Amino acid sequence: MLKITIVAGARPNFIKIAPIVNAISRQKSEGKALNYRLVHTGQHYDYQLSGSFFEELNIPKPDANLGIGSGSQAEQTAKIMMAFERELLENPCDLVLVVGDVTSTLACSITAKKLQIPVAHVEAGIRSFDFAMPEEINRMVTDSISDYFFTTTQEASNYLVSIGKNPENIHFVGNVMIDTLKNFENEFKKPTFFDENFLSPKKYFVLTLHRPSNVDAEHQLNELVRFICEKAQSIPVVFPIHPRTKKKFATAELPKNLILTKPLGYLEFNYLVKNALGILTDSGGITEEATVMRIPCITLRENTERPETISIGTNELAGKNLTLIEVLMQKIIKNDWKKGEIPAKWDGKSAERIVEILEEIKP
Ligand code: UDP
């Protein structure tokens, strides 16, 4: 019996593990000798960033919740490592599976490896080479000690080969975040504020911001949001505001076309994206979802670890360049945007591939 401990800690992790947990359950019900234990680190803990995803995406209740809560990057890393070490000693497994690039990904991969448990990294090999982003450090450290690599693109696989990883352990399987999108696209639901604010399809922008480089400097954040609203002309801008961003955002004298909401559940958020005229975001995952739904997307970052969303998909980088943001918004408003294609193997079957491979190699 192959025993896999799956780690999830923050919002994008929950969306990525949902199809993996399902695929294991399905293969188990078909008689395959494998089982999983789901460990939630508690890095994100409030309902809007955690519980709602378990409910909507039918993710079973975690077998363990390490309950580590908030803190600095170092505090969270240390607390997760201490709690996850106890968890692994009490519940031995054959493999630890981590996803993405959050603090929990880094902390749990190091902990497992030091206990000599093999580590599989899902979404391995992507790089922005921007060390101002904590996620980039998490990606590099996790890949440096992982044993098995599951990638979203052939380029990510090639990169891992170029840094000396054994090609036998690298598997280009596609994108598990897109598995969830495909699994739930028929269940997307209209948020209640949609009609209340007289929104209609293709007649609003969606804005999300949560990266420290965009939201930690109060003045810059407030200026950016107000600039975007002004350049949207009278088109509404829906802004589901992340808790980190909310702390810095001034709510006095809001632009008339700004619709501020709490962070949305997955089904409501992707309903909004699917029907939007365009997206402005600093999230990585949203650029992938916009690509698959073929919605124009402007990334408010200087770089991306997901270049395929630009070269193949509907994404463009604007960074903090206000002139460029305005030019790109104009292109969206004038319906003058590239159509975009869907990257290879972003087909909804990535988790099945991962589980089949793990079953075969029996780490
Ligand atoms: N998301 C959501 N509600 C929101 C904003 C985002 O459900 O209000 C989802 C979005 O569809 C995507 C994921 O959260 O699947 C992206 O997470 P986040 O932006 O926190 O992380 P990143 O992708 O930047 O690592």
Short mmCIF file of C-alpha atoms and ligand atoms in Angstrom, two decimals:
data_model
loop_
_atom_site.label_atom_id
_atom_site.label_comp_id
_atom_site.label_asym_id
_atom_site.label_seq_id
_atom_site.Cartn_x
_atom_site.Cartn_y
_atom_site.Cartn_z
CA MET A 1 0.00 0.00 0.00
CA LEU A 2 1.48 3.34 -1.12
CA LYS A 3 0.82 5.92 1.60
CA ILE A 4 0.96 9.53 0.41
CA THR A 5 0.80 12.53 2.74
CA ILE A 6 -0.62 15.50 0.83
CA VAL A 7 0.14 19.00 2.11
CA ALA A 8 -2.06 22.07 1.64
CA GLY A 9 -1.66 25.41 3.38
CA ALA A 10 -3.01 28.37 1.43
CA ARG A 11 -5.78 29.31 -1.03
CA PRO A 12 -4.07 28.32 -4.29
CA ASN A 13 -2.98 25.00 -2.71
CA PHE A 14 -6.57 23.95 -2.00
CA ILE A 15 -7.52 24.48 -5.64
CA LYS A 16 -4.52 22.38 -6.74
CA ILE A 17 -4.96 19.44 -4.34
CA ALA A 18 -8.71 19.01 -4.98
CA PRO A 19 -8.30 16.97 -8.20
CA ILE A 20 -5.34 14.99 -6.79
CA VAL A 21 -7.31 13.87 -3.75
CA ASN A 22 -10.20 12.90 -6.04
CA ALA A 23 -7.96 10.99 -8.42
CA ILE A 24 -6.46 8.98 -5.55
CA SER A 25 -9.93 8.16 -4.20
CA ARG A 26 -11.07 7.08 -7.67
CA GLN A 27 -8.07 4.84 -8.28
CA LYS A 28 -8.38 3.42 -4.77
CA SER A 29 -12.01 2.53 -5.44
CA GLU A 30 -10.84 0.71 -8.57
CA GLY A 31 -8.68 -1.50 -6.37
CA LYS A 32 -5.31 0.25 -6.63
CA ALA A 33 -3.13 -0.12 -3.53
CA LEU A 34 -2.74 3.50 -2.53
CA ASN A 35 -4.04 5.83 0.14
CA TYR A 36 -3.58 9.42 1.22
CA ARG A 37 -3.56 11.50 4.36
CA LEU A 38 -4.42 15.16 3.93
CA VAL A 39 -2.55 17.64 6.13
CA HIS A 40 -3.69 21.28 6.32
CA THR A 41 -0.95 23.42 7.83
CA GLY A 42 -3.32 26.21 8.83
CA GLN A 43 -1.28 28.86 6.97
CA HIS A 44 -4.55 30.29 5.63
CA TYR A 45 -7.26 29.70 8.20
CA ASP A 46 -10.22 32.02 7.73
CA TYR A 47 -13.34 30.82 5.95
CA GLN A 48 -12.91 33.08 2.93
CA LEU A 49 -9.39 31.84 2.14
CA SER A 50 -9.71 28.24 3.35
CA GLY A 51 -13.00 26.68 4.53
CA SER A 52 -15.06 27.87 1.56
CA PHE A 53 -12.72 26.05 -0.85
CA PHE A 54 -13.07 22.75 1.03
CA GLU A 55 -16.86 23.11 0.90
CA GLU A 56 -17.23 24.21 -2.72
CA LEU A 57 -14.58 21.91 -4.22
CA ASN A 58 -15.73 18.87 -2.19
CA ILE A 59 -12.34 18.39 -0.57
CA PRO A 60 -12.62 15.97 2.36
CA LYS A 61 -11.96 17.36 5.82
CA PRO A 62 -8.17 17.26 6.43
CA ASP A 63 -6.95 14.30 8.51
CA ALA A 64 -4.80 16.75 10.44
CA ASN A 65 -4.75 20.53 10.83
CA LEU A 66 -1.45 21.87 12.15
CA GLY A 67 -3.17 25.17 13.00
CA ILE A 68 -0.06 27.29 12.69
CA GLY A 69 -1.85 30.59 11.90
CA SER A 70 -0.28 33.87 10.87
CA GLY A 71 3.23 35.22 11.49
CA SER A 72 6.29 36.35 9.59
CA GLN A 73 7.64 34.08 6.83
CA ALA A 74 10.29 32.72 9.20
CA GLU A 75 7.84 32.21 12.08
CA GLN A 76 5.39 30.36 9.87
CA THR A 77 8.15 28.24 8.31
CA ALA A 78 9.50 27.28 11.73
CA LYS A 79 6.07 26.50 13.21
CA ILE A 80 5.07 24.40 10.19
CA MET A 81 8.34 22.45 10.29
CA MET A 82 8.00 21.64 13.98
CA ALA A 83 4.37 20.57 13.69
CA PHE A 84 4.86 18.66 10.42
CA GLU A 85 7.82 16.73 11.85
CA ARG A 86 5.58 15.49 14.70
CA GLU A 87 2.85 14.70 12.18
CA LEU A 88 5.20 12.58 10.03
CA LEU A 89 6.69 10.75 13.03
CA GLU A 90 3.21 9.88 14.30
CA ASN A 91 1.84 9.00 10.85
CA PRO A 92 4.60 7.48 8.72
CA CYS A 93 4.16 7.61 4.93
CA ASP A 94 6.01 6.59 1.77
CA LEU A 95 5.87 9.96 0.02
CA VAL A 96 5.07 13.60 0.82
CA LEU A 97 3.33 15.46 -2.01
CA VAL A 98 3.54 19.26 -2.03
CA VAL A 99 2.00 21.68 -4.53
CA GLY A 100 2.81 25.20 -5.70
CA ASP A 101 5.07 27.71 -4.04
CA VAL A 102 3.74 28.82 -0.65
CA THR A 103 5.49 28.76 2.74
CA SER A 104 3.90 25.38 3.54
CA THR A 105 5.36 23.91 0.31
CA LEU A 106 8.87 24.92 1.38
CA ALA A 107 8.56 24.01 5.07
CA CYS A 108 7.00 20.58 4.52
CA SER A 109 9.38 19.53 1.75
CA ILE A 110 12.40 20.32 3.94
CA THR A 111 10.89 18.51 6.92
CA ALA A 112 10.06 15.39 4.92
CA LYS A 113 13.43 15.25 3.23
CA LYS A 114 15.27 15.50 6.56
CA LEU A 115 13.25 12.50 7.76
CA GLN A 116 14.39 10.75 4.55
CA ILE A 117 10.89 10.62 3.11
CA PRO A 118 10.75 11.13 -0.69
CA VAL A 119 9.11 14.36 -1.86
CA ALA A 120 7.01 14.94 -4.99
CA HIS A 121 6.52 18.55 -6.13
CA VAL A 122 3.52 19.40 -8.27
CA GLU A 123 4.04 22.59 -10.36
CA ALA A 124 7.81 22.11 -10.31
CA GLY A 125 10.37 23.88 -12.49
CA ILE A 126 8.68 27.25 -13.05
CA ARG A 127 10.85 30.30 -12.38
CA SER A 128 10.57 34.09 -12.41
CA PHE A 129 14.15 34.57 -11.12
CA ASP A 130 12.73 37.43 -9.05
CA PHE A 131 14.11 36.95 -5.56
CA ALA A 132 12.01 39.78 -4.19
CA MET A 133 9.13 37.29 -4.32
CA PRO A 134 9.10 34.82 -1.42
CA GLU A 135 7.43 32.32 -3.77
CA GLU A 136 10.51 32.20 -5.99
CA ILE A 137 12.68 31.17 -3.03
CA ASN A 138 10.07 28.57 -2.07
CA ARG A 139 10.10 27.14 -5.60
CA MET A 140 13.89 26.96 -5.83
CA VAL A 141 14.41 25.34 -2.44
CA THR A 142 11.57 22.85 -2.94
CA ASP A 143 12.85 21.78 -6.36
CA SER A 144 16.42 21.52 -5.07
CA ILE A 145 15.46 18.72 -2.65
CA SER A 146 12.44 17.07 -4.34
CA ASP A 147 12.65 13.55 -5.75
CA TYR A 148 9.77 13.64 -8.25
CA PHE A 149 8.77 16.62 -10.37
CA PHE A 150 5.36 17.13 -11.99
CA THR A 151 5.35 20.05 -14.41
CA THR A 152 2.75 22.24 -16.10
CA THR A 153 4.81 22.83 -19.28
CA GLN A 154 7.55 21.19 -21.32
CA GLU A 155 9.67 24.32 -20.67
CA ALA A 156 9.51 23.72 -16.91
CA SER A 157 10.64 20.11 -17.49
CA ASN A 158 13.48 21.32 -19.74
CA TYR A 159 14.57 23.77 -17.06
CA LEU A 160 14.76 21.01 -14.46
CA VAL A 161 16.90 18.91 -16.82
CA SER A 162 19.15 21.93 -17.38
CA ILE A 163 19.84 22.22 -13.63
CA GLY A 164 20.81 18.55 -13.45
CA LYS A 165 17.64 16.74 -12.41
CA ASN A 166 17.26 13.17 -13.65
CA PRO A 167 14.83 13.22 -16.61
CA GLU A 168 13.37 9.92 -15.38
CA ASN A 169 11.94 11.73 -12.37
CA ILE A 170 10.44 14.63 -14.31
CA HIS A 171 6.92 14.25 -15.63
CA PHE A 172 5.13 16.82 -17.80
CA VAL A 173 1.54 16.21 -16.74
CA GLY A 174 -0.22 19.55 -17.32
CA ASN A 175 -1.91 21.85 -14.84
CA VAL A 176 -3.92 20.63 -11.84
CA MET A 177 -5.37 24.11 -11.29
CA ILE A 178 -7.01 23.74 -14.70
CA ASP A 179 -8.36 20.30 -13.69
CA THR A 180 -10.36 22.11 -11.01
CA LEU A 181 -11.50 24.76 -13.48
CA LYS A 182 -12.77 22.08 -15.89
CA ASN A 183 -14.35 20.03 -13.10
CA PHE A 184 -16.34 22.98 -11.78
CA GLU A 185 -17.00 25.22 -14.79
CA ASN A 186 -20.61 24.09 -15.00
CA GLU A 187 -21.13 25.05 -11.37
CA PHE A 188 -19.80 28.63 -11.47
CA LYS A 189 -22.35 30.83 -9.73
CA LYS A 190 -23.36 34.43 -10.12
CA PRO A 191 -22.47 36.48 -7.02
CA THR A 192 -25.45 38.24 -5.44
CA PHE A 193 -23.81 41.64 -5.97
CA PHE A 194 -23.76 41.04 -9.76
CA ASP A 195 -27.36 42.05 -10.38
CA GLU A 196 -27.43 44.44 -7.43
CA ASN A 197 -24.69 46.45 -9.16
CA PHE A 198 -26.29 46.10 -12.62
CA LEU A 199 -23.26 44.23 -13.95
CA SER A 200 -23.59 42.55 -17.31
CA PRO A 201 -21.33 40.11 -19.18
CA LYS A 202 -18.27 41.63 -20.89
CA LYS A 203 -18.99 45.02 -19.35
CA TYR A 204 -16.73 45.05 -16.29
CA PHE A 205 -13.12 44.48 -15.25
CA VAL A 206 -11.96 42.23 -12.41
CA LEU A 207 -9.01 43.40 -10.31
CA THR A 208 -7.02 41.38 -7.75
CA LEU A 209 -3.88 42.44 -5.87
CA HIS A 210 -2.10 40.68 -3.04
CA ARG A 211 1.66 40.59 -3.79
CA PRO A 212 3.74 42.51 -1.21
CA SER A 213 5.38 44.52 -4.02
CA ASN A 214 1.96 45.95 -4.98
CA VAL A 215 0.10 46.20 -1.71
CA ASP A 216 2.54 46.85 1.12
CA ALA A 217 3.24 50.48 0.16
CA GLU A 218 -0.03 52.18 0.99
CA HIS A 219 0.33 55.20 -1.26
CA GLN A 220 1.30 53.16 -4.30
CA LEU A 221 -1.59 50.71 -3.82
CA ASN A 222 -4.18 53.46 -3.50
CA GLU A 223 -2.80 55.31 -6.49
CA LEU A 224 -2.76 52.17 -8.64
CA VAL A 225 -6.38 51.20 -7.88
CA ARG A 226 -7.60 54.76 -8.50
CA PHE A 227 -5.61 54.97 -11.74
CA ILE A 228 -7.13 51.72 -13.02
CA CYS A 229 -10.66 52.90 -12.17
CA GLU A 230 -10.06 56.20 -13.96
CA LYS A 231 -8.72 54.50 -17.10
CA ALA A 232 -11.62 52.05 -17.11
CA GLN A 233 -13.66 55.17 -17.90
CA SER A 234 -17.13 54.38 -16.61
CA ILE A 235 -16.74 50.59 -16.88
CA PRO A 236 -17.15 48.97 -13.43
CA VAL A 237 -14.05 47.47 -11.78
CA VAL A 238 -14.84 44.60 -9.39
CA PHE A 239 -12.15 44.29 -6.72
CA PRO A 240 -12.40 41.26 -4.37
CA ILE A 241 -9.97 42.48 -1.77
CA HIS A 242 -7.45 40.11 -0.14
CA PRO A 243 -7.07 40.55 3.67
CA ARG A 244 -3.44 41.67 3.25
CA THR A 245 -4.50 44.35 0.75
CA LYS A 246 -7.47 45.46 2.84
CA LYS A 247 -5.16 46.53 5.65
CA LYS A 248 -3.56 49.14 3.39
CA PHE A 249 -6.47 50.22 1.23
CA ALA A 250 -8.07 53.59 1.96
CA THR A 251 -11.84 53.37 1.61
CA ALA A 252 -12.58 57.11 1.76
CA GLU A 253 -13.78 58.68 -1.50
CA LEU A 254 -13.82 55.54 -3.55
CA PRO A 255 -14.07 55.87 -7.34
CA LYS A 256 -17.71 55.58 -8.45
CA ASN A 257 -17.02 52.62 -10.75
CA LEU A 258 -15.17 50.57 -8.09
CA ILE A 259 -17.07 47.60 -6.66
CA LEU A 260 -15.25 46.42 -3.57
CA THR A 261 -16.06 42.93 -2.27
CA LYS A 262 -14.59 40.45 0.20
CA PRO A 263 -12.44 37.65 -1.29
CA LEU A 264 -14.87 35.46 -3.20
CA GLY A 265 -15.42 31.73 -3.14
CA TYR A 266 -14.02 29.82 -6.11
CA LEU A 267 -17.33 29.36 -7.95
CA GLU A 268 -18.34 33.02 -7.71
CA PHE A 269 -14.87 34.32 -8.50
CA ASN A 270 -14.54 32.25 -11.67
CA TYR A 271 -18.07 33.17 -12.76
CA LEU A 272 -16.86 36.78 -12.61
CA VAL A 273 -13.67 35.99 -14.56
CA LYS A 274 -15.49 33.98 -17.22
CA ASN A 275 -17.88 36.85 -17.93
CA ALA A 276 -15.40 39.73 -17.58
CA LEU A 277 -14.28 42.13 -20.28
CA GLY A 278 -10.77 41.83 -18.87
CA ILE A 279 -8.71 41.03 -15.77
CA LEU A 280 -6.00 43.00 -13.99
CA THR A 281 -4.11 40.89 -11.46
CA ASP A 282 -0.84 40.09 -9.75
CA SER A 283 -1.86 36.45 -9.12
CA GLY A 284 -0.14 33.65 -11.01
CA GLY A 285 -3.03 31.21 -10.90
CA ILE A 286 -5.52 33.72 -12.26
CA THR A 287 -3.36 34.29 -15.38
CA GLU A 288 -3.64 30.54 -16.07
CA GLU A 289 -7.41 30.48 -15.55
CA ALA A 290 -7.87 33.58 -17.73
CA THR A 291 -5.80 31.87 -20.43
CA VAL A 292 -8.03 28.80 -20.42
CA MET A 293 -11.22 30.89 -20.39
CA ARG A 294 -9.65 33.13 -23.10
CA ILE A 295 -10.26 36.33 -21.16
CA PRO A 296 -7.84 39.26 -21.72
CA CYS A 297 -5.53 39.55 -18.72
CA ILE A 298 -3.05 42.26 -17.68
CA THR A 299 -0.48 41.13 -15.11
CA LEU A 300 0.55 43.84 -12.69
CA ARG A 301 4.01 42.39 -12.12
CA GLU A 302 7.42 42.97 -13.70
CA ASN A 303 7.88 39.28 -14.55
CA THR A 304 6.15 35.93 -14.51
CA GLU A 305 7.12 32.33 -13.85
CA ARG A 306 4.30 31.36 -16.24
CA PRO A 307 5.55 32.72 -19.62
CA GLU A 308 3.21 30.42 -21.55
CA THR A 309 0.26 32.54 -20.38
CA ILE A 310 1.81 35.32 -22.49
CA SER A 311 3.34 33.43 -25.42
CA ILE A 312 0.33 31.11 -25.85
CA GLY A 313 -2.44 32.55 -23.67
CA THR A 314 -4.28 35.82 -23.18
CA ASN A 315 -1.93 37.44 -20.68
CA GLU A 316 0.35 40.52 -21.02
CA LEU A 317 2.82 41.92 -18.49
CA ALA A 318 2.46 45.56 -17.47
CA GLY A 319 4.35 45.76 -14.19
CA LYS A 320 3.88 49.13 -12.50
CA ASN A 321 4.17 51.05 -15.75
CA LEU A 322 1.04 53.22 -15.69
CA THR A 323 1.39 54.25 -19.35
CA LEU A 324 1.51 50.61 -20.38
CA ILE A 325 -1.42 49.68 -18.11
CA GLU A 326 -3.48 52.42 -19.78
CA VAL A 327 -2.49 51.32 -23.30
CA LEU A 328 -3.37 47.69 -22.53
CA MET A 329 -6.70 48.61 -20.91
CA GLN A 330 -7.55 50.62 -24.03
CA LYS A 331 -6.82 47.60 -26.19
CA ILE A 332 -9.22 45.52 -24.11
CA ILE A 333 -11.91 48.21 -24.22
CA LYS A 334 -11.54 48.43 -28.03
CA ASN A 335 -11.79 44.65 -28.31
CA ASP A 336 -8.32 44.56 -29.86
CA TRP A 337 -6.81 41.68 -27.85
CA LYS A 338 -5.08 38.48 -28.95
CA LYS A 339 -7.33 35.42 -28.91
CA GLY A 340 -4.86 33.04 -27.26
CA GLU A 341 -4.56 29.27 -27.31
CA ILE A 342 -4.61 26.73 -24.49
CA PRO A 343 -1.22 25.26 -23.47
CA ALA A 344 -0.61 21.54 -24.06
CA LYS A 345 -2.06 19.13 -21.50
CA TRP A 346 -4.09 21.83 -19.72
CA ASP A 347 -6.99 19.51 -20.37
CA GLY A 348 -8.40 18.58 -16.98
CA LYS A 349 -6.57 15.24 -16.73
CA SER A 350 -3.35 16.24 -14.99
CA ALA A 351 -4.17 14.81 -11.56
CA GLU A 352 -5.07 11.45 -13.11
CA ARG A 353 -1.67 11.42 -14.82
CA ILE A 354 0.12 12.25 -11.56
CA VAL A 355 -1.60 9.50 -9.61
CA GLU A 356 -1.06 6.92 -12.36
CA ILE A 357 2.65 7.76 -12.43
CA LEU A 358 2.96 7.54 -8.64
CA GLU A 359 1.13 4.22 -8.68
CA GLU A 360 3.54 2.93 -11.28
CA ILE A 361 6.80 4.11 -9.71
CA LYS A 362 5.73 3.24 -6.14
CA PRO A 363 8.23 5.58 -4.42
N1 UDP B 1 -9.52 33.09 -6.21
C1 UDP B 1 -10.76 32.94 -5.59
N2 UDP B 1 -11.36 34.05 -5.05
C2 UDP B 1 -10.81 35.30 -5.10
C3 UDP B 1 -9.54 35.45 -5.74
C4 UDP B 1 -8.93 34.32 -6.27
O1 UDP B 1 -11.31 31.84 -5.55
O2 UDP B 1 -11.41 36.26 -4.58
C5 UDP B 1 -8.86 31.90 -6.77
C6 UDP B 1 -8.50 31.99 -8.23
O3 UDP B 1 -9.55 31.53 -9.06
C7 UDP B 1 -7.28 31.08 -8.32
C8 UDP B 1 -6.62 31.22 -6.96
O4 UDP B 1 -7.63 31.75 -6.09
O5 UDP B 1 -7.67 29.75 -8.51
C9 UDP B 1 -5.41 32.10 -6.99
O6 UDP B 1 -4.92 32.26 -5.72
P1 UDP B 1 -3.92 33.43 -5.31
O7 UDP B 1 -4.12 34.59 -6.20
O8 UDP B 1 -4.07 33.61 -3.83
O9 UDP B 1 -2.50 32.75 -5.52
P2 UDP B 1 -1.43 32.72 -6.70
O10 UDP B 1 -2.07 32.08 -7.88
O11 UDP B 1 -0.99 34.11 -6.96
O12 UDP B 1 -0.34 31.87 -6.12
#
